[in-house]
CSV table of C-alpha atoms and ligand atoms in Angstrom, one decimal:
chain,number,residue,atom,x,y,z
M,257,MET,CA,-73.4,-49.6,130.5
M,258,PRO,CA,-71.5,-47.2,128.8
M,259,ALA,CA,-70.5,-48.2,125.2
M,260,ALA,CA,-72.2,-46.9,122.0
M,261,ILE,CA,-71.6,-48.6,118.3
M,262,VAL,CA,-71.5,-46.4,115.6
M,263,LEU,CA,-71.6,-47.9,112.2
M,264,GLY,CA,-72.6,-47.4,108.5
M,265,THR,CA,-75.7,-48.8,107.2
M,266,GLN,CA,-75.1,-49.0,103.8
M,267,TRP,CA,-72.4,-49.0,101.1
M,268,GLY,CA,-70.2,-47.1,103.3
M,269,ASP,CA,-68.8,-43.3,103.0
M,270,GLU,CA,-72.1,-42.3,105.0
M,271,GLY,CA,-70.3,-39.2,106.5
M,272,LYS,CA,-69.7,-41.5,109.4
M,273,GLY,CA,-66.1,-39.2,109.9
M,274,LYS,CA,-68.3,-36.0,110.8
M,275,ALA,CA,-70.6,-38.1,112.5
M,276,VAL,CA,-68.2,-39.7,114.8
M,277,ASP,CA,-66.7,-36.1,115.5
M,278,TYR,CA,-70.0,-34.7,116.8
M,279,LEU,CA,-71.0,-37.6,119.0
M,280,ALA,CA,-67.1,-38.5,120.2
M,281,ASP,CA,-67.4,-35.2,122.4
M,282,GLY,CA,-69.4,-36.8,125.1
M,283,MET,CA,-67.5,-39.6,125.0
M,284,ASP,CA,-63.7,-40.4,127.0
M,285,LEU,CA,-62.6,-43.2,124.3
M,286,VAL,CA,-63.4,-43.9,120.8
M,287,VAL,CA,-62.2,-47.1,119.5
M,288,ARG,CA,-61.6,-48.2,115.6
M,289,TYR,CA,-62.7,-52.0,115.3
M,290,GLN,CA,-62.1,-53.0,112.0
M,291,GLY,CA,-61.0,-52.6,108.1
M,292,GLY,CA,-57.8,-50.5,107.5
M,293,ASN,CA,-56.2,-47.7,105.8
M,294,ASN,CA,-59.1,-47.8,103.3
M,295,ALA,CA,-61.3,-46.4,104.7
M,296,GLY,CA,-61.4,-42.4,105.0
M,297,HIS,CA,-63.0,-39.9,107.4
M,298,THR,CA,-63.3,-36.5,106.3
M,299,ILE,CA,-64.0,-34.2,109.3
M,300,ILE,CA,-63.9,-30.8,109.6
M,301,ALA,CA,-63.7,-30.0,112.7
M,302,GLU,CA,-62.8,-25.9,114.4
M,303,GLY,CA,-62.5,-24.9,110.4
M,304,ARG,CA,-59.8,-27.5,109.8
M,305,LEU,CA,-60.2,-30.4,107.3
M,306,LEU,CA,-58.5,-33.4,108.2
M,307,LYS,CA,-58.3,-37.1,106.5
M,308,LEU,CA,-58.0,-40.1,108.7
M,309,HIS,CA,-57.6,-43.3,107.1
M,310,LEU,CA,-56.6,-45.3,110.4
M,311,VAL,CA,-56.5,-43.0,113.5
M,312,PRO,CA,-60.1,-42.6,115.1
M,313,SER,CA,-61.6,-39.6,115.2
M,314,GLY,CA,-61.6,-38.8,118.3
M,315,ILE,CA,-58.1,-37.7,118.3
M,316,LEU,CA,-59.0,-34.4,117.5
M,317,TYR,CA,-60.3,-34.0,121.1
M,318,PRO,CA,-57.7,-33.5,123.7
M,319,HIS,CA,-59.9,-35.5,126.6
M,320,ILE,CA,-60.3,-38.5,124.2
M,321,THR,CA,-57.6,-41.6,124.0
M,322,SER,CA,-58.5,-42.9,120.6
M,323,VAL,CA,-57.4,-46.6,120.4
M,324,ILE,CA,-56.8,-49.0,117.3
M,325,ALA,CA,-58.4,-52.4,118.4
M,326,ASP,CA,-57.7,-55.5,117.3
M,327,GLY,CA,-59.9,-56.6,114.2
M,328,VAL,CA,-57.5,-53.6,112.4
M,329,VAL,CA,-54.8,-54.3,109.6
M,330,ILE,CA,-52.4,-51.7,110.1
M,331,ASP,CA,-50.1,-50.3,107.6
M,332,PRO,CA,-47.3,-49.2,110.0
M,333,ALA,CA,-45.9,-46.7,107.2
M,334,VAL,CA,-49.5,-45.3,106.8
M,335,LEU,CA,-49.8,-44.9,110.7
M,336,LEU,CA,-46.7,-43.1,110.8
M,337,ALA,CA,-47.2,-41.0,108.4
M,338,GLU,CA,-51.1,-40.2,109.4
M,339,MET,CA,-49.6,-39.4,113.2
M,340,ASP,CA,-46.7,-37.4,111.7
M,341,GLU,CA,-49.3,-35.3,109.7
M,342,LEU,CA,-52.2,-35.1,112.9
M,343,THR,CA,-48.8,-34.0,115.0
M,344,GLN,CA,-48.1,-30.7,112.2
M,345,ALA,CA,-52.0,-29.9,112.5
M,346,GLY,CA,-50.9,-29.1,115.9
M,347,LEU,CA,-52.8,-32.4,117.2
M,348,ASP,CA,-51.2,-34.4,120.6
M,349,VAL,CA,-51.0,-38.2,119.2
M,350,SER,CA,-49.7,-39.2,122.4
M,351,ARG,CA,-53.4,-40.6,123.3
M,352,LEU,CA,-53.5,-43.2,120.8
M,353,LEU,CA,-53.2,-46.8,121.9
M,354,ILE,CA,-53.0,-49.6,119.4
M,355,SER,CA,-53.3,-53.6,120.5
M,356,GLY,CA,-50.7,-55.6,120.1
M,357,ASN,CA,-52.6,-58.2,118.6
M,358,CYS,CA,-53.6,-56.1,115.5
M,359,HIS,CA,-52.5,-57.6,112.2
M,360,LEU,CA,-49.6,-55.9,110.1
M,361,ILE,CA,-50.0,-55.2,106.4
M,362,MET,CA,-46.4,-56.2,104.7
M,363,PRO,CA,-44.8,-55.1,101.4
M,364,TYR,CA,-46.3,-58.5,100.3
M,365,HIS,CA,-49.6,-57.8,100.9
M,366,LEU,CA,-49.4,-55.3,98.5
M,367,ALA,CA,-47.8,-56.2,96.0
M,368,LEU,CA,-49.8,-59.7,96.0
M,369,GLU,CA,-53.5,-57.7,95.5
M,370,LYS,CA,-51.9,-55.6,93.2
M,371,VAL,CA,-50.8,-58.0,90.9
M,372,THR,CA,-54.2,-60.0,91.5
M,373,GLU,CA,-56.4,-57.7,91.1
M,374,ARG,CA,-54.5,-57.8,87.3
M,375,PHE,CA,-55.0,-61.2,86.9
M,376,LEU,CA,-58.9,-61.3,87.8
M,377,GLY,CA,-59.3,-58.6,84.7
M,378,LYS,CA,-63.2,-57.9,84.5
M,379,ASN,CA,-64.0,-60.0,87.7
M,380,ALA,CA,-61.8,-57.6,89.5
M,381,LEU,CA,-63.5,-56.8,92.7
M,382,GLY,CA,-62.2,-52.5,92.6
M,383,THR,CA,-60.2,-53.3,95.7
M,384,THR,CA,-58.1,-50.1,97.2
M,385,LYS,CA,-55.1,-51.9,96.5
M,386,ARG,CA,-53.7,-51.1,99.9
M,387,GLY,CA,-53.2,-55.0,100.6
M,388,ILE,CA,-56.1,-55.4,103.5
M,389,GLY,CA,-57.6,-58.2,101.8
M,390,PRO,CA,-54.5,-60.1,101.6
M,391,ALA,CA,-53.7,-59.6,105.0
M,392,TYR,CA,-56.7,-60.1,106.3
M,393,ALA,CA,-56.5,-64.0,104.2
M,394,ASP,CA,-53.3,-64.5,106.5
M,395,ARG,CA,-54.5,-63.9,109.1
M,396,ALA,CA,-57.4,-66.4,108.7
M,397,ALA,CA,-54.7,-68.8,107.1
M,398,ARG,CA,-52.6,-67.9,111.1
M,399,ILE,CA,-49.1,-66.8,109.1
M,400,GLY,CA,-50.5,-62.9,109.4
M,401,ILE,CA,-47.5,-61.2,111.5
M,402,ARG,CA,-49.4,-59.2,114.6
M,403,VAL,CA,-47.5,-55.6,115.8
M,404,GLN,CA,-46.6,-57.2,119.0
M,405,ASP,CA,-44.4,-59.5,116.3
M,406,VAL,CA,-42.3,-56.4,116.2
M,407,PHE,CA,-40.8,-55.9,119.5
M,408,ASP,CA,-39.1,-59.5,119.1
M,409,GLU,CA,-36.7,-59.1,115.9
M,410,LYS,CA,-36.1,-63.5,115.9
M,411,ILE,CA,-39.5,-63.7,115.7
M,412,PHE,CA,-40.6,-61.5,113.3
M,413,ARG,CA,-37.5,-62.5,111.3
M,414,GLU,CA,-38.8,-66.4,111.6
M,415,LYS,CA,-42.5,-65.4,110.7
M,416,LEU,CA,-41.5,-63.4,108.0
M,417,ASP,CA,-39.3,-66.3,106.6
M,418,VAL,CA,-42.0,-68.4,106.9
M,419,ALA,CA,-44.4,-66.3,104.9
M,420,LEU,CA,-42.1,-65.0,102.4
M,421,ARG,CA,-41.0,-68.5,101.2
M,422,GLU,CA,-44.8,-68.9,99.6
M,423,LYS,CA,-45.3,-65.0,98.5
M,424,ASN,CA,-41.8,-64.8,96.9
M,425,ALA,CA,-42.8,-67.9,95.0
M,426,VAL,CA,-46.1,-67.1,94.2
M,427,LEU,CA,-45.0,-63.6,93.3
M,428,ALA,CA,-41.5,-64.9,90.8
M,429,LYS,CA,-43.5,-67.8,89.2
M,430,VAL,CA,-47.3,-66.9,88.6
M,431,TYR,CA,-47.1,-63.6,88.4
M,432,HIS,CA,-43.6,-63.0,87.2
M,433,ARG,CA,-42.8,-60.5,89.6
M,434,LEU,CA,-38.9,-60.0,91.7
M,435,PRO,CA,-38.9,-62.2,95.2
M,436,LEU,CA,-39.0,-59.1,97.7
M,437,ASP,CA,-35.7,-59.2,100.2
M,438,ALA,CA,-36.2,-60.3,103.7
M,439,ASP,CA,-33.3,-58.4,104.9
M,440,LYS,CA,-34.8,-54.7,103.6
M,441,ILE,CA,-38.4,-55.7,105.2
M,442,VAL,CA,-37.1,-56.5,108.7
M,443,SER,CA,-34.5,-53.5,108.8
M,444,GLU,CA,-37.5,-50.9,107.4
M,445,TYR,CA,-40.2,-52.5,110.3
M,446,MET,CA,-37.9,-52.9,112.9
M,447,ALA,CA,-37.2,-48.9,112.2
M,448,MET,CA,-40.7,-48.0,112.4
M,449,ALA,CA,-41.5,-50.3,115.7
M,450,GLU,CA,-39.4,-48.0,117.9
M,451,ARG,CA,-42.0,-45.3,116.4
M,452,LEU,CA,-45.0,-47.8,117.3
M,453,TRP,CA,-43.8,-49.4,121.1
M,454,PRO,CA,-44.7,-46.4,123.2
M,455,HIS,CA,-48.4,-46.5,121.6
M,456,VAL,CA,-48.8,-50.7,122.0
M,457,ALA,CA,-51.1,-51.3,125.4
M,458,ASP,CA,-53.5,-54.0,126.3
M,459,THR,CA,-56.9,-52.4,125.2
M,460,SER,CA,-59.2,-54.7,125.7
M,461,LYS,CA,-57.9,-54.8,129.0
M,462,LEU,CA,-57.7,-51.2,129.2
M,463,LEU,CA,-61.5,-50.8,127.8
M,464,HIS,CA,-62.4,-53.2,130.3
M,465,GLU,CA,-61.4,-51.1,133.1
M,466,ALA,CA,-62.4,-47.8,131.4
M,467,LEU,CA,-66.3,-49.5,131.4
M,468,GLU,CA,-65.8,-50.5,134.6
M,469,GLU,CA,-65.2,-47.1,136.0
M,470,GLY,CA,-68.4,-46.1,133.8
M,471,ARG,CA,-66.8,-44.0,131.0
M,472,ASN,CA,-67.6,-43.2,128.2
M,473,VAL,CA,-66.1,-45.5,125.1
M,474,MET,CA,-67.2,-45.2,121.4
M,475,LEU,CA,-66.8,-48.3,119.2
M,476,GLU,CA,-66.4,-47.1,115.5
M,477,GLY,CA,-66.4,-48.4,112.5
M,478,ALA,CA,-65.1,-48.6,108.7
M,479,GLN,CA,-67.2,-49.0,105.4
M,480,GLY,CA,-70.3,-49.6,105.6
M,481,THR,CA,-73.3,-53.1,106.7
M,482,MET,CA,-73.8,-53.6,102.9
M,483,LEU,CA,-70.2,-54.2,102.8
M,484,ASP,CA,-70.2,-56.8,105.3
M,485,LEU,CA,-68.0,-60.0,104.5
M,486,ASP,CA,-70.8,-62.1,105.6
M,487,HIS,CA,-74.0,-59.5,105.8
M,488,GLY,CA,-73.0,-57.5,102.2
M,489,THR,CA,-73.0,-58.0,98.6
M,490,TYR,CA,-70.5,-61.1,98.7
M,491,PRO,CA,-67.7,-61.0,97.0
M,492,PHE,CA,-68.1,-57.3,96.4
M,493,VAL,CA,-67.7,-56.5,99.6
M,494,THR,CA,-64.9,-55.7,102.4
M,495,SER,CA,-62.5,-58.4,104.4
M,496,SER,CA,-63.2,-57.7,107.7
M,497,THR,CA,-67.0,-57.6,109.3
M,498,PRO,CA,-68.7,-54.1,109.9
M,499,VAL,CA,-71.7,-55.0,111.7
M,500,ALA,CA,-72.0,-54.2,115.6
M,501,GLY,CA,-71.3,-57.5,116.9
M,502,TYR,CA,-67.8,-57.7,115.4
M,503,ALA,CA,-67.0,-54.1,117.2
M,504,LEU,CA,-67.6,-56.3,120.7
M,505,ALA,CA,-65.5,-59.0,119.6
M,506,SER,CA,-62.6,-57.0,118.4
M,507,SER,CA,-62.3,-54.4,121.1
M,508,GLY,CA,-62.9,-58.1,123.6
M,509,ILE,CA,-65.7,-56.4,125.2
M,510,GLY,CA,-69.4,-58.2,126.4
M,511,PRO,CA,-72.1,-57.7,124.8
M,512,GLN,CA,-73.9,-56.3,128.0
M,513,ARG,CA,-71.4,-53.5,127.7
M,514,VAL,CA,-73.2,-51.7,124.9
M,515,GLU,CA,-76.3,-49.1,125.3
M,516,ARG,CA,-76.6,-47.5,122.0
M,517,VAL,CA,-76.1,-48.7,118.4
M,518,ILE,CA,-76.2,-45.6,116.2
M,519,GLY,CA,-76.4,-46.4,112.1
M,520,ILE,CA,-74.7,-43.5,110.4
M,521,THR,CA,-77.4,-43.2,106.8
M,522,LYS,CA,-77.1,-41.1,104.2
M,523,ALA,CA,-80.4,-39.0,102.9
M,524,TYR,CA,-79.5,-40.8,99.7
M,525,VAL,CA,-77.1,-44.0,98.6
M,526,THR,CA,-73.9,-44.3,97.7
M,527,ARG,CA,-71.8,-47.0,96.8
M,528,VAL,CA,-68.0,-47.6,95.2
M,529,GLY,CA,-67.0,-50.6,92.9
M,530,ALA,CA,-68.5,-53.1,91.9
M,531,GLY,CA,-71.8,-55.2,92.5
M,532,PRO,CA,-76.0,-54.9,93.5
M,533,PHE,CA,-78.0,-51.2,94.0
M,534,PRO,CA,-81.2,-51.3,93.3
M,535,THR,CA,-81.3,-47.8,93.2
M,536,GLU,CA,-78.7,-46.8,91.5
M,537,LEU,CA,-79.4,-43.9,89.0
M,538,ALA,CA,-77.4,-43.1,85.4
M,539,ASP,CA,-79.6,-39.9,84.8
M,540,HIS,CA,-79.4,-36.0,85.7
M,541,ASP,CA,-80.6,-36.4,89.0
M,542,GLY,CA,-77.7,-39.3,90.0
M,543,ASP,CA,-74.8,-36.7,88.7
M,544,ARG,CA,-76.9,-34.0,90.7
M,545,ILE,CA,-76.7,-35.8,93.6
M,546,GLY,CA,-73.4,-36.8,93.0
M,547,GLU,CA,-71.6,-33.3,92.6
M,548,ARG,CA,-73.9,-32.0,95.3
M,549,GLY,CA,-72.5,-34.2,98.1
M,550,GLN,CA,-68.9,-34.5,96.5
M,551,GLU,CA,-68.9,-38.1,95.8
M,552,PHE,CA,-65.4,-38.9,95.4
M,553,GLY,CA,-63.6,-41.6,97.4
M,554,THR,CA,-61.3,-40.0,100.6
M,555,THR,CA,-59.0,-42.3,100.1
M,556,THR,CA,-59.1,-43.2,96.1
M,557,GLY,CA,-60.4,-40.3,94.2
M,558,ARG,CA,-63.2,-42.4,92.7
M,559,LYS,CA,-66.0,-41.2,91.6
M,560,ARG,CA,-69.3,-43.2,93.4
M,561,ARG,CA,-72.5,-44.8,92.5
M,562,CYS,CA,-75.5,-42.8,93.1
M,563,GLY,CA,-79.0,-43.4,93.8
M,564,TRP,CA,-82.3,-42.7,95.9
M,565,PHE,CA,-82.4,-43.9,99.4
M,566,ASP,CA,-83.1,-47.9,99.8
M,567,ALA,CA,-85.4,-48.0,102.8
M,568,VAL,CA,-84.7,-51.7,102.5
M,569,VAL,CA,-80.9,-51.6,102.9
M,570,LEU,CA,-81.7,-49.7,106.0
M,571,ARG,CA,-84.1,-52.4,107.4
M,572,TYR,CA,-82.1,-54.6,107.1
M,573,ALA,CA,-79.2,-52.4,108.8
M,574,ALA,CA,-81.8,-51.7,111.2
M,575,ARG,CA,-82.1,-55.9,111.6
M,576,LEU,CA,-78.8,-57.0,111.5
M,577,ASN,CA,-77.2,-54.5,114.1
M,578,GLY,CA,-80.2,-53.9,116.5
M,579,LEU,CA,-79.9,-49.9,115.3
M,580,SER,CA,-81.4,-48.2,118.6
M,581,GLU,CA,-80.8,-45.1,116.5
M,582,ILE,CA,-80.0,-43.2,113.2
M,583,PHE,CA,-78.1,-40.3,112.4
M,584,LEU,CA,-79.5,-38.7,108.9
M,585,THR,CA,-76.5,-37.3,107.2
M,586,LYS,CA,-76.9,-35.2,103.8
M,587,LEU,CA,-80.1,-34.2,103.8
M,588,ASP,CA,-79.0,-30.8,102.3
M,589,VAL,CA,-77.6,-32.5,99.3
M,590,LEU,CA,-81.5,-33.0,98.2
M,591,SER,CA,-82.6,-29.4,98.4
M,592,GLY,CA,-83.3,-28.3,95.2
M,593,PHE,CA,-85.5,-31.8,93.7
M,594,GLU,CA,-88.8,-31.1,92.8
M,595,ARG,CA,-89.3,-34.8,94.2
M,596,VAL,CA,-87.5,-37.3,95.9
M,597,ARG,CA,-87.8,-41.0,95.9
M,598,MET,CA,-87.2,-43.4,98.3
M,599,CYS,CA,-87.3,-46.9,97.8
M,600,VAL,CA,-89.9,-49.0,100.3
M,601,GLY,CA,-89.5,-52.3,98.4
M,602,TYR,CA,-88.1,-54.2,95.7
M,603,ARG,CA,-89.7,-56.4,92.8
M,604,ALA,CA,-87.2,-59.3,91.6
M,605,ASP,CA,-88.3,-61.8,89.3
M,606,GLY,CA,-92.1,-61.0,89.5
M,607,GLN,CA,-91.9,-61.5,93.5
M,608,ASP,CA,-92.6,-58.3,96.2
M,609,TRP,CA,-89.4,-58.0,98.7
M,610,ASP,CA,-89.5,-55.4,101.8
M,611,ASP,CA,-86.3,-57.2,103.1
M,612,VAL,CA,-82.9,-57.5,101.1
M,613,PRO,CA,-83.9,-61.5,99.1
M,614,PRO,CA,-81.6,-63.6,100.7
M,615,HIS,CA,-80.3,-64.9,97.2
M,616,GLN,CA,-77.7,-62.2,95.3
M,617,SER,CA,-78.8,-62.8,92.0
M,618,LEU,CA,-82.1,-61.6,92.8
M,619,PHE,CA,-80.5,-58.3,94.5
M,620,HIS,CA,-79.0,-58.2,91.2
M,621,ARG,CA,-82.4,-58.1,89.4
M,622,ALA,CA,-84.7,-56.4,92.4
M,623,GLU,CA,-85.9,-53.3,90.9
M,624,PRO,CA,-86.9,-50.4,93.2
M,625,VAL,CA,-90.9,-49.8,94.2
M,626,TRP,CA,-90.7,-46.6,94.5
M,627,GLU,CA,-92.6,-43.8,96.9
M,628,ASP,CA,-91.8,-39.8,96.1
M,629,LEU,CA,-92.0,-37.6,98.1
M,630,PRO,CA,-92.6,-33.6,97.7
M,631,GLY,CA,-89.6,-32.1,97.2
M,632,TRP,CA,-87.7,-28.4,99.0
M,633,SER,CA,-86.2,-25.9,97.4
M,634,ASP,CA,-85.0,-23.3,100.3
M,635,GLU,CA,-81.1,-24.4,100.9
M,636,ILE,CA,-80.9,-25.8,104.7
M,637,SER,CA,-76.5,-25.7,105.3
M,638,ASP,CA,-77.5,-22.7,107.7
M,639,ALA,CA,-80.9,-24.0,109.8
M,640,HIS,CA,-79.8,-24.3,113.3
M,641,THR,CA,-83.0,-26.3,114.7
M,642,PHE,CA,-85.0,-28.9,113.0
M,643,ASP,CA,-87.7,-27.1,113.3
M,644,ASP,CA,-86.0,-24.7,111.6
M,645,LEU,CA,-86.1,-27.0,108.4
M,646,PRO,CA,-89.0,-27.1,105.5
M,647,ALA,CA,-91.9,-29.0,105.9
M,648,PRO,CA,-91.4,-31.7,103.1
M,649,ALA,CA,-87.7,-32.2,104.4
M,650,ARG,CA,-88.8,-32.9,108.3
M,651,ALA,CA,-91.5,-35.3,106.5
M,652,TYR,CA,-88.9,-37.1,104.5
M,653,VAL,CA,-86.7,-37.5,107.8
M,654,ARG,CA,-90.3,-39.0,109.9
M,655,ARG,CA,-90.6,-41.2,106.6
M,656,VAL,CA,-86.9,-42.8,107.1
M,657,GLU,CA,-87.8,-43.3,110.8
M,658,GLU,CA,-91.3,-44.5,109.8
M,659,LEU,CA,-89.5,-47.3,107.7
M,660,ALA,CA,-86.5,-48.5,109.4
M,661,GLY,CA,-88.7,-48.4,112.6
M,662,VAL,CA,-86.1,-46.5,114.1
M,663,PRO,CA,-86.4,-42.9,115.3
M,664,VAL,CA,-83.7,-40.7,114.1
M,665,SER,CA,-81.6,-38.4,116.8
M,666,VAL,CA,-79.6,-36.5,114.6
M,667,VAL,CA,-79.7,-35.2,111.4
M,668,SER,CA,-76.7,-33.4,109.5
M,669,VAL,CA,-77.6,-30.5,107.0
M,670,GLY,CA,-73.0,-29.5,106.2
M,671,PRO,CA,-70.0,-31.2,107.1
M,672,ALA,CA,-69.6,-28.4,110.1
M,673,ARG,CA,-69.9,-30.4,113.7
M,674,GLU,CA,-72.2,-27.1,114.1
M,675,GLN,CA,-74.4,-28.2,111.4
M,676,SER,CA,-76.3,-31.1,113.4
M,677,LEU,CA,-79.7,-30.6,114.1
M,678,PRO,CA,-80.9,-32.9,117.1
M,679,VAL,CA,-84.7,-34.9,116.1
M,680,PRO,CA,-87.3,-33.8,118.3
M,681,ALA,CA,-89.0,-37.1,119.2
S,51,GDP,P1,-67.1,-41.8,105.9
S,51,GDP,O1,-66.0,-42.6,105.5
S,51,GDP,O2,-68.2,-42.6,106.1
S,51,GDP,O3,-66.7,-40.5,107.2
S,51,GDP,O4,-67.8,-40.4,104.3
S,51,GDP,P2,-66.9,-39.6,103.8
S,51,GDP,O5,-65.2,-39.2,104.6
S,51,GDP,O6,-67.0,-39.6,102.5
S,51,GDP,O7,-67.5,-38.3,104.4
S,51,GDP,C1,-68.6,-37.8,103.8
S,51,GDP,C2,-67.9,-36.4,103.0
S,51,GDP,O8,-69.1,-35.3,103.6
S,51,GDP,C3,-67.1,-35.7,103.8
S,51,GDP,O9,-66.4,-34.7,102.7
S,51,GDP,C4,-67.7,-34.7,104.7
S,51,GDP,O10,-67.4,-33.6,105.3
S,51,GDP,C5,-68.9,-34.4,103.9
S,51,GDP,N1,-70.3,-34.4,104.8
S,51,GDP,C6,-70.5,-35.1,106.3
S,51,GDP,N2,-71.9,-35.1,106.6
S,51,GDP,C7,-72.4,-33.9,105.4
S,51,GDP,C8,-73.7,-33.0,105.7
S,51,GDP,O11,-74.7,-33.4,106.7
S,51,GDP,N3,-73.9,-32.4,104.2
S,51,GDP,C9,-72.6,-32.2,103.3
S,51,GDP,N4,-72.9,-31.5,102.6
S,51,GDP,N5,-71.5,-33.0,103.7
S,51,GDP,C10,-71.4,-33.8,104.5
């Protein structure tokens, strides 16, 4: 049963790119299972800095087949540009396979998201404006266009005409924008189809066969558990489903295949955009974490909100995803604090909570119950083993395990592959 799911346990940006890159070494296939080019993985591998938005991080290894599964939405122009960039960096992208069932991001998705976000004013969600939400909405409304549709121009044209009839009316009559031209879209997408064709495959069948042969498959999520469409802080969430269950639905494989569920967890918490965030720091400590951790979005460059570690959120993620282990990232960022804080519970409306409150208004009002731990002054990014870490840093990791009820298998102390320390049981 050699499938492993790797996902974020917070609000995204947990350092999944680095963790997946480290874990990918022992894998044969790496599968991206949701989201679109709103995710950004920054990876440093063999001294090279690479930013990936759509292509699974497995692409860095010559022995790995990288797969984009059904539940991902694809902007073909972005995907092709990313493939070109990787090729220029000397990587072989011929092993990238895309499901024909993936939905396409169309020019009207981008156009509409831009105007609707503006229309929402102070209620705007702060989306990345890449057309991802509108593409998922059309998928659910069954007027989406899929990768496989571009290989039949007649079908593509028919579906486009149906979609454009409504989209152009909305763009022109509601938002006073120019309507989009169908012929232009057809010629652009047909040109891109030619380049995509060699990469399109029946990925669910391929994964099934790989698993039957005992090959190792890693299913890689984007964003994080607290941004899940159902289980996150709706509506301040992403438009797809990062939790572990969806890895299977999207890839088209069964639950009995999964052996490990690895939760990527940052040693503190960050969040981009609006929505509840109980441990947020509006003080010098928050700025310091943001600066040391370089907390600016890979895709958007936006400054992230920063706060202390939240064990309630991690316990919630452990429960929702059935985590078997934790990969704890960016512990090095916490070096130099006299004391480090962990949120071990919430207080809201005079009541104590040891889990995420079931009502969002309570979550908005939740005040952290803090536990203070001694900090460590030494930089730890050159540690080679877990035992090299100062005692307070090791104690911090052990406390994370206790509070989550899940073992930490690896601690990351820097962005490079080798700055990953296996944790003894
Ligand atoms: P992702 O979307 O979850 O991969 O998150 P990001 O792209 O925001 O990645 C986090 C950033 O932190 C990247 O720039 C990584 O190179 C970097 N990073 C990952 N792990 C560590 C770590 O343990 N320590 C430090 N200092 N940086 C890290």
